[in-house]
C-alpha cells in the first residue's frame, strides 16, 4: 500500500503561476507571504474545505515538488495533520485512509477549489493578499453555511482578533512534543488511557504510514504505550 506521507500533491500549472509563484518566497514573488510552496497549497486547501468547493484538476498539471513528509520535515506537522483530518471529515469515514491515493486526490481537488476562489477574488479586486493578515482573514473572517456558501460579513472589526489575545495564546501554548512524551512516560497510568476517537485515529494514521515516533509525538504517549495499543488492535510491531 502507498504511504500517504510520501505521495506528492498535484495542482494545475495555472494555479502555480498565478497564486503559488506570486505569494511564495521560494520563487521571489512580489509579496512573499509564504516561505514555502506547500504553505500556499495548504492555505488554498483549507479555503476549499471551508467553502465545500471541490474542483477536479485539468491539464496542464504542474510538477509535484512536495508531499506531507515535506511539511512534516519543515515544521508543518500540524498542517499535515489538519489536511488528513479534513479529508477524513469530508469523506465521512476513516476508510479513505485505506486508499492513500484517494485521500491525496481529495485534498488536491479541494485545494484546486480554493485556488480558483482566490483567483476569482483577485480578479474582482476584492483582496490582493499582499500581507499575512489578509491571508488569515480569508480563512478566519468569513462564515460559511453547511453547503460552503459564504454568509455576509457585517463588519471587519467583528472578526479582528485583538493583539492581546495572540499574546495570551502564546503564553498558553501546548507543551512541545518532547515535553508531552516525557510527561506521558512519567505518568504511566494516565498515559495508558485511550479515548475511542484516539484509538480510531491511531489505527488510521498507522495504516496511512505514520511512524511510531510520529505517533508518539501526535498522541503525547510513550513509544511502548503506542506499540502496546497497536498490538492490541492486531498489528505486528
mmCIF file of C-alpha atoms in Angstrom:
data_model
loop_
_atom_site.group_PDB
_atom_site.id
_atom_site.type_symbol
_atom_site.label_atom_id
_atom_site.label_comp_id
_atom_site.label_asym_id
_atom_site.label_seq_id
_atom_site.Cartn_x
_atom_site.Cartn_y
_atom_site.Cartn_z
ATOM 1 C CA UNK A 1 0.000 0.000 0.000
ATOM 2 C CA UNK A 2 1.187 3.512 -0.798
ATOM 3 C CA UNK A 3 2.441 5.636 2.067
ATOM 4 C CA UNK A 4 0.232 8.732 2.252
ATOM 5 C CA UNK A 5 3.144 10.797 3.598
ATOM 6 C CA UNK A 6 5.261 10.103 0.513
ATOM 7 C CA UNK A 7 2.615 10.739 -2.166
ATOM 8 C CA UNK A 8 3.105 14.087 -3.864
ATOM 9 C CA UNK A 9 0.318 16.611 -4.257
ATOM 10 C CA UNK A 10 -0.917 17.823 -7.650
ATOM 11 C CA UNK A 11 -2.093 21.229 -8.825
ATOM 12 C CA UNK A 12 -2.694 22.974 -12.107
ATOM 13 C CA UNK A 13 0.102 24.930 -13.745
ATOM 14 C CA UNK A 14 -2.267 27.912 -13.897
ATOM 15 C CA UNK A 15 -2.723 27.997 -10.120
ATOM 16 C CA UNK A 16 1.010 27.557 -9.636
ATOM 17 C CA UNK A 17 1.771 30.503 -11.926
ATOM 18 C CA UNK A 18 -0.998 32.805 -10.683
ATOM 19 C CA UNK A 19 -1.046 32.031 -6.963
ATOM 20 C CA UNK A 20 1.803 29.855 -5.670
ATOM 21 C CA UNK A 21 4.579 31.684 -7.525
ATOM 22 C CA UNK A 22 3.068 35.025 -6.610
ATOM 23 C CA UNK A 23 2.911 34.502 -2.854
ATOM 24 C CA UNK A 24 5.761 32.078 -2.079
ATOM 25 C CA UNK A 25 9.210 33.280 -1.032
ATOM 26 C CA UNK A 26 10.934 30.403 -2.756
ATOM 27 C CA UNK A 27 10.110 31.876 -6.141
ATOM 28 C CA UNK A 28 10.782 35.504 -5.231
ATOM 29 C CA UNK A 29 7.172 36.608 -5.622
ATOM 30 C CA UNK A 30 6.125 40.222 -5.332
ATOM 31 C CA UNK A 31 4.637 39.821 -1.879
ATOM 32 C CA UNK A 32 6.349 36.768 -0.372
ATOM 33 C CA UNK A 33 3.587 35.930 2.083
ATOM 34 C CA UNK A 34 4.628 32.282 2.365
ATOM 35 C CA UNK A 35 8.056 30.745 2.897
ATOM 36 C CA UNK A 36 7.271 27.525 1.002
ATOM 37 C CA UNK A 37 5.049 26.424 -1.874
ATOM 38 C CA UNK A 38 3.336 23.888 0.354
ATOM 39 C CA UNK A 39 2.181 26.616 2.761
ATOM 40 C CA UNK A 40 0.308 28.343 -0.060
ATOM 41 C CA UNK A 41 -1.187 24.976 -1.064
ATOM 42 C CA UNK A 42 -2.405 24.353 2.498
ATOM 43 C CA UNK A 43 -3.977 27.821 2.566
ATOM 44 C CA UNK A 44 -5.896 27.073 -0.645
ATOM 45 C CA UNK A 45 -6.918 23.625 0.590
ATOM 46 C CA UNK A 46 -8.358 24.996 3.835
ATOM 47 C CA UNK A 47 -10.354 27.605 1.896
ATOM 48 C CA UNK A 48 -11.627 24.855 -0.399
ATOM 49 C CA UNK A 49 -12.637 22.675 2.551
ATOM 50 C CA UNK A 50 -14.341 25.576 4.338
ATOM 51 C CA UNK A 51 -16.275 26.560 1.213
ATOM 52 C CA UNK A 52 -17.038 22.934 0.367
ATOM 53 C CA UNK A 53 -15.663 23.733 -3.078
ATOM 54 C CA UNK A 54 -14.170 20.685 -4.761
ATOM 55 C CA UNK A 55 -12.869 21.129 -8.305
ATOM 56 C CA UNK A 56 -11.271 18.413 -10.476
ATOM 57 C CA UNK A 57 -7.852 19.312 -11.868
ATOM 58 C CA UNK A 58 -7.480 19.995 -15.576
ATOM 59 C CA UNK A 59 -4.238 19.889 -17.617
ATOM 60 C CA UNK A 60 -1.617 21.127 -17.778
ATOM 61 C CA UNK A 61 -0.598 19.824 -14.354
ATOM 62 C CA UNK A 62 2.442 21.351 -12.658
ATOM 63 C CA UNK A 63 5.382 19.439 -11.244
ATOM 64 C CA UNK A 64 4.802 17.782 -7.880
ATOM 65 C CA UNK A 65 7.534 19.101 -5.597
ATOM 66 C CA UNK A 66 6.140 18.361 -2.137
ATOM 67 C CA UNK A 67 4.302 15.824 -0.001
ATOM 68 C CA UNK A 68 3.047 15.504 3.557
ATOM 69 C CA UNK A 69 6.567 14.452 4.505
ATOM 70 C CA UNK A 70 7.845 17.767 3.118
ATOM 71 C CA UNK A 71 5.510 19.556 5.507
ATOM 72 C CA UNK A 72 6.432 17.316 8.442
ATOM 73 C CA UNK A 73 10.131 17.996 7.843
ATOM 74 C CA UNK A 74 9.670 21.778 7.666
ATOM 75 C CA UNK A 75 7.783 22.491 10.894
ATOM 76 C CA UNK A 76 4.431 21.766 9.254
ATOM 77 C CA UNK A 77 3.354 18.782 11.355
ATOM 78 C CA UNK A 78 0.060 20.404 12.319
ATOM 79 C CA UNK A 79 -0.612 21.463 8.737
ATOM 80 C CA UNK A 80 -0.153 17.882 7.534
ATOM 81 C CA UNK A 81 -2.364 16.531 10.309
ATOM 82 C CA UNK A 82 -5.027 19.148 9.560
ATOM 83 C CA UNK A 83 -5.189 18.154 5.884
ATOM 84 C CA UNK A 84 -5.579 14.492 6.817
ATOM 85 C CA UNK A 85 -8.311 15.270 9.368
ATOM 86 C CA UNK A 86 -10.182 17.489 6.896
ATOM 87 C CA UNK A 87 -10.001 14.782 4.234
ATOM 88 C CA UNK A 88 -11.413 12.216 6.659
ATOM 89 C CA UNK A 89 -14.175 14.640 7.679
ATOM 90 C CA UNK A 90 -15.176 15.281 4.053
ATOM 91 C CA UNK A 91 -15.049 11.577 3.199
ATOM 92 C CA UNK A 92 -17.161 10.828 6.252
ATOM 93 C CA UNK A 93 -15.142 7.767 7.210
ATOM 94 C CA UNK A 94 -11.655 6.639 8.163
ATOM 95 C CA UNK A 95 -11.930 4.119 5.342
ATOM 96 C CA UNK A 96 -10.466 6.683 2.960
ATOM 97 C CA UNK A 97 -7.150 6.187 4.749
ATOM 98 C CA UNK A 98 -7.081 2.628 3.418
ATOM 99 C CA UNK A 99 -6.558 4.164 -0.030
ATOM 100 C CA UNK A 100 -3.985 6.935 0.484
ATOM 101 C CA UNK A 101 -4.099 7.958 -3.190
ATOM 102 C CA UNK A 102 -7.819 8.690 -2.854
ATOM 103 C CA UNK A 103 -7.178 10.847 0.215
ATOM 104 C CA UNK A 104 -4.461 12.850 -1.566
ATOM 105 C CA UNK A 105 -6.656 13.277 -4.656
ATOM 106 C CA UNK A 106 -9.491 14.547 -2.465
ATOM 107 C CA UNK A 107 -7.166 17.120 -0.875
ATOM 108 C CA UNK A 108 -5.886 18.092 -4.344
ATOM 109 C CA UNK A 109 -9.410 18.811 -5.579
ATOM 110 C CA UNK A 110 -10.425 20.870 -2.551
ATOM 111 C CA UNK A 111 -7.164 22.813 -2.841
ATOM 112 C CA UNK A 112 -7.958 23.395 -6.502
ATOM 113 C CA UNK A 113 -11.357 24.758 -5.497
ATOM 114 C CA UNK A 114 -9.607 27.054 -3.025
ATOM 115 C CA UNK A 115 -7.119 28.250 -5.645
ATOM 116 C CA UNK A 116 -9.904 29.198 -8.058
ATOM 117 C CA UNK A 117 -11.740 31.047 -5.297
ATOM 118 C CA UNK A 118 -8.560 33.013 -4.524
ATOM 119 C CA UNK A 119 -8.014 33.826 -8.211
ATOM 120 C CA UNK A 120 -11.617 34.990 -8.555
ATOM 121 C CA UNK A 121 -11.209 37.326 -5.589
ATOM 122 C CA UNK A 122 -8.006 38.696 -7.090
ATOM 123 C CA UNK A 123 -9.691 39.280 -10.456
ATOM 124 C CA UNK A 124 -12.522 41.156 -8.734
ATOM 125 C CA UNK A 125 -10.043 43.290 -6.809
ATOM 126 C CA UNK A 126 -11.598 42.191 -3.520
ATOM 127 C CA UNK A 127 -8.363 41.166 -1.882
ATOM 128 C CA UNK A 128 -4.817 41.312 -3.192
ATOM 129 C CA UNK A 129 -3.483 39.123 -0.333
ATOM 130 C CA UNK A 130 -0.366 41.247 -0.191
ATOM 131 C CA UNK A 131 0.192 40.620 3.506
ATOM 132 C CA UNK A 132 -0.241 37.826 6.025
ATOM 133 C CA UNK A 133 -3.179 39.493 7.774
ATOM 134 C CA UNK A 134 -5.225 39.423 4.580
ATOM 135 C CA UNK A 135 -4.317 35.790 4.069
ATOM 136 C CA UNK A 136 -5.526 34.925 7.575
ATOM 137 C CA UNK A 137 -8.692 36.983 7.188
ATOM 138 C CA UNK A 138 -9.747 34.963 4.147
ATOM 139 C CA UNK A 139 -9.778 31.904 6.406
ATOM 140 C CA UNK A 140 -10.990 33.350 9.693
ATOM 141 C CA UNK A 141 -13.050 36.385 8.650
ATOM 142 C CA UNK A 142 -15.666 34.579 6.588
ATOM 143 C CA UNK A 143 -18.504 32.424 7.851
ATOM 144 C CA UNK A 144 -19.864 29.626 5.692
ATOM 145 C CA UNK A 145 -23.079 27.669 5.934
ATOM 146 C CA UNK A 146 -23.223 23.880 5.746
ATOM 147 C CA UNK A 147 -23.125 23.984 1.937
ATOM 148 C CA UNK A 148 -19.991 26.108 1.893
ATOM 149 C CA UNK A 149 -21.757 29.288 0.780
ATOM 150 C CA UNK A 150 -20.327 32.444 2.375
ATOM 151 C CA UNK A 151 -22.503 34.340 4.808
ATOM 152 C CA UNK A 152 -22.396 38.138 4.667
ATOM 153 C CA UNK A 153 -19.698 39.899 6.659
ATOM 154 C CA UNK A 154 -21.295 42.650 8.730
ATOM 155 C CA UNK A 155 -18.155 44.490 9.715
ATOM 156 C CA UNK A 156 -14.460 43.726 9.555
ATOM 157 C CA UNK A 157 -13.941 44.804 13.154
ATOM 158 C CA UNK A 158 -16.085 41.921 14.414
ATOM 159 C CA UNK A 159 -13.594 39.407 13.074
ATOM 160 C CA UNK A 160 -10.288 41.005 14.049
ATOM 161 C CA UNK A 161 -8.643 39.197 16.932
ATOM 162 C CA UNK A 162 -7.061 41.688 19.362
ATOM 163 C CA UNK A 163 -3.281 41.534 19.588
ATOM 164 C CA UNK A 164 -3.505 40.845 23.324
ATOM 165 C CA UNK A 165 -5.414 37.661 22.507
ATOM 166 C CA UNK A 166 -2.466 36.453 20.440
ATOM 167 C CA UNK A 167 -0.134 37.309 23.330
ATOM 168 C CA UNK A 168 -2.296 35.369 25.749
ATOM 169 C CA UNK A 169 -2.415 32.447 23.351
ATOM 170 C CA UNK A 170 1.359 32.480 23.070
ATOM 171 C CA UNK A 171 1.692 32.149 26.838
ATOM 172 C CA UNK A 172 -0.744 29.232 26.855
ATOM 173 C CA UNK A 173 0.819 27.180 24.086
ATOM 174 C CA UNK A 174 0.727 23.431 24.340
ATOM 175 C CA UNK A 175 3.968 21.867 25.536
ATOM 176 C CA UNK A 176 6.449 20.766 22.915
ATOM 177 C CA UNK A 177 6.106 17.158 21.699
ATOM 178 C CA UNK A 178 9.224 16.096 23.595
ATOM 179 C CA UNK A 179 7.772 17.529 26.798
ATOM 180 C CA UNK A 180 4.483 15.718 26.176
ATOM 181 C CA UNK A 181 6.245 12.403 25.672
ATOM 182 C CA UNK A 182 8.293 12.964 28.829
ATOM 183 C CA UNK A 183 5.119 13.684 30.798
ATOM 184 C CA UNK A 184 3.458 10.574 29.418
ATOM 185 C CA UNK A 185 6.405 8.449 30.445
ATOM 186 C CA UNK A 186 6.372 9.925 33.935
ATOM 187 C CA UNK A 187 2.654 9.189 34.385
ATOM 188 C CA UNK A 188 2.165 5.695 33.009
ATOM 189 C CA UNK A 189 -1.320 5.200 34.455
ATOM 190 C CA UNK A 190 -2.719 8.352 32.933
ATOM 191 C CA UNK A 191 -0.862 7.976 29.642
ATOM 192 C CA UNK A 192 -2.164 4.448 29.035
ATOM 193 C CA UNK A 193 -5.768 5.636 28.750
ATOM 194 C CA UNK A 194 -7.097 5.990 25.197
ATOM 195 C CA UNK A 195 -10.374 7.528 24.108
ATOM 196 C CA UNK A 196 -12.431 5.783 21.448
ATOM 197 C CA UNK A 197 -11.578 8.554 18.962
ATOM 198 C CA UNK A 198 -7.867 8.325 19.750
ATOM 199 C CA UNK A 199 -7.906 4.591 19.089
ATOM 200 C CA UNK A 200 -9.636 5.084 15.716
ATOM 201 C CA UNK A 201 -7.240 7.861 14.766
ATOM 202 C CA UNK A 202 -4.231 5.798 15.837
ATOM 203 C CA UNK A 203 -5.259 2.911 13.581
ATOM 204 C CA UNK A 204 -5.995 5.229 10.672
ATOM 205 C CA UNK A 205 -2.720 7.139 10.905
ATOM 206 C CA UNK A 206 -0.689 3.920 11.327
ATOM 207 C CA UNK A 207 -2.351 2.346 8.289
ATOM 208 C CA UNK A 208 -1.572 5.512 6.345
ATOM 209 C CA UNK A 209 2.133 5.074 7.054
ATOM 210 C CA UNK A 210 2.814 7.284 10.061
ATOM 211 C CA UNK A 211 5.815 6.021 12.046
ATOM 212 C CA UNK A 212 5.804 5.040 15.725
ATOM 213 C CA UNK A 213 7.889 8.119 16.526
ATOM 214 C CA UNK A 214 5.400 10.389 14.758
ATOM 215 C CA UNK A 215 2.502 8.719 16.568
ATOM 216 C CA UNK A 216 4.111 9.194 19.971
ATOM 217 C CA UNK A 217 4.506 12.912 19.233
ATOM 218 C CA UNK A 218 0.963 13.217 17.918
ATOM 219 C CA UNK A 219 -0.768 11.477 20.843
ATOM 220 C CA UNK A 220 1.635 12.512 23.592
ATOM 221 C CA UNK A 221 2.264 8.934 24.727
ATOM 222 C CA UNK A 222 5.385 6.856 25.119
ATOM 223 C CA UNK A 223 6.585 4.549 22.369
ATOM 224 C CA UNK A 224 5.841 1.444 24.447
ATOM 225 C CA UNK A 225 2.242 2.523 25.040
ATOM 226 C CA UNK A 226 1.666 3.256 21.361
ATOM 227 C CA UNK A 227 3.112 -0.119 20.359
ATOM 228 C CA UNK A 228 1.049 -1.859 23.026
ATOM 229 C CA UNK A 229 -2.191 -0.360 21.714
ATOM 230 C CA UNK A 230 -1.346 -1.190 18.099
ATOM 231 C CA UNK A 231 -0.632 -4.803 19.034
ATOM 232 C CA UNK A 232 -3.978 -4.915 20.845
ATOM 233 C CA UNK A 233 -5.533 -3.824 17.561
ATOM 234 C CA UNK A 234 -3.924 -6.755 15.776
ATOM 235 C CA UNK A 235 -0.858 -5.121 14.237
ATOM 236 C CA UNK A 236 2.506 -6.889 14.322
ATOM 237 C CA UNK A 237 5.037 -4.401 15.649
#
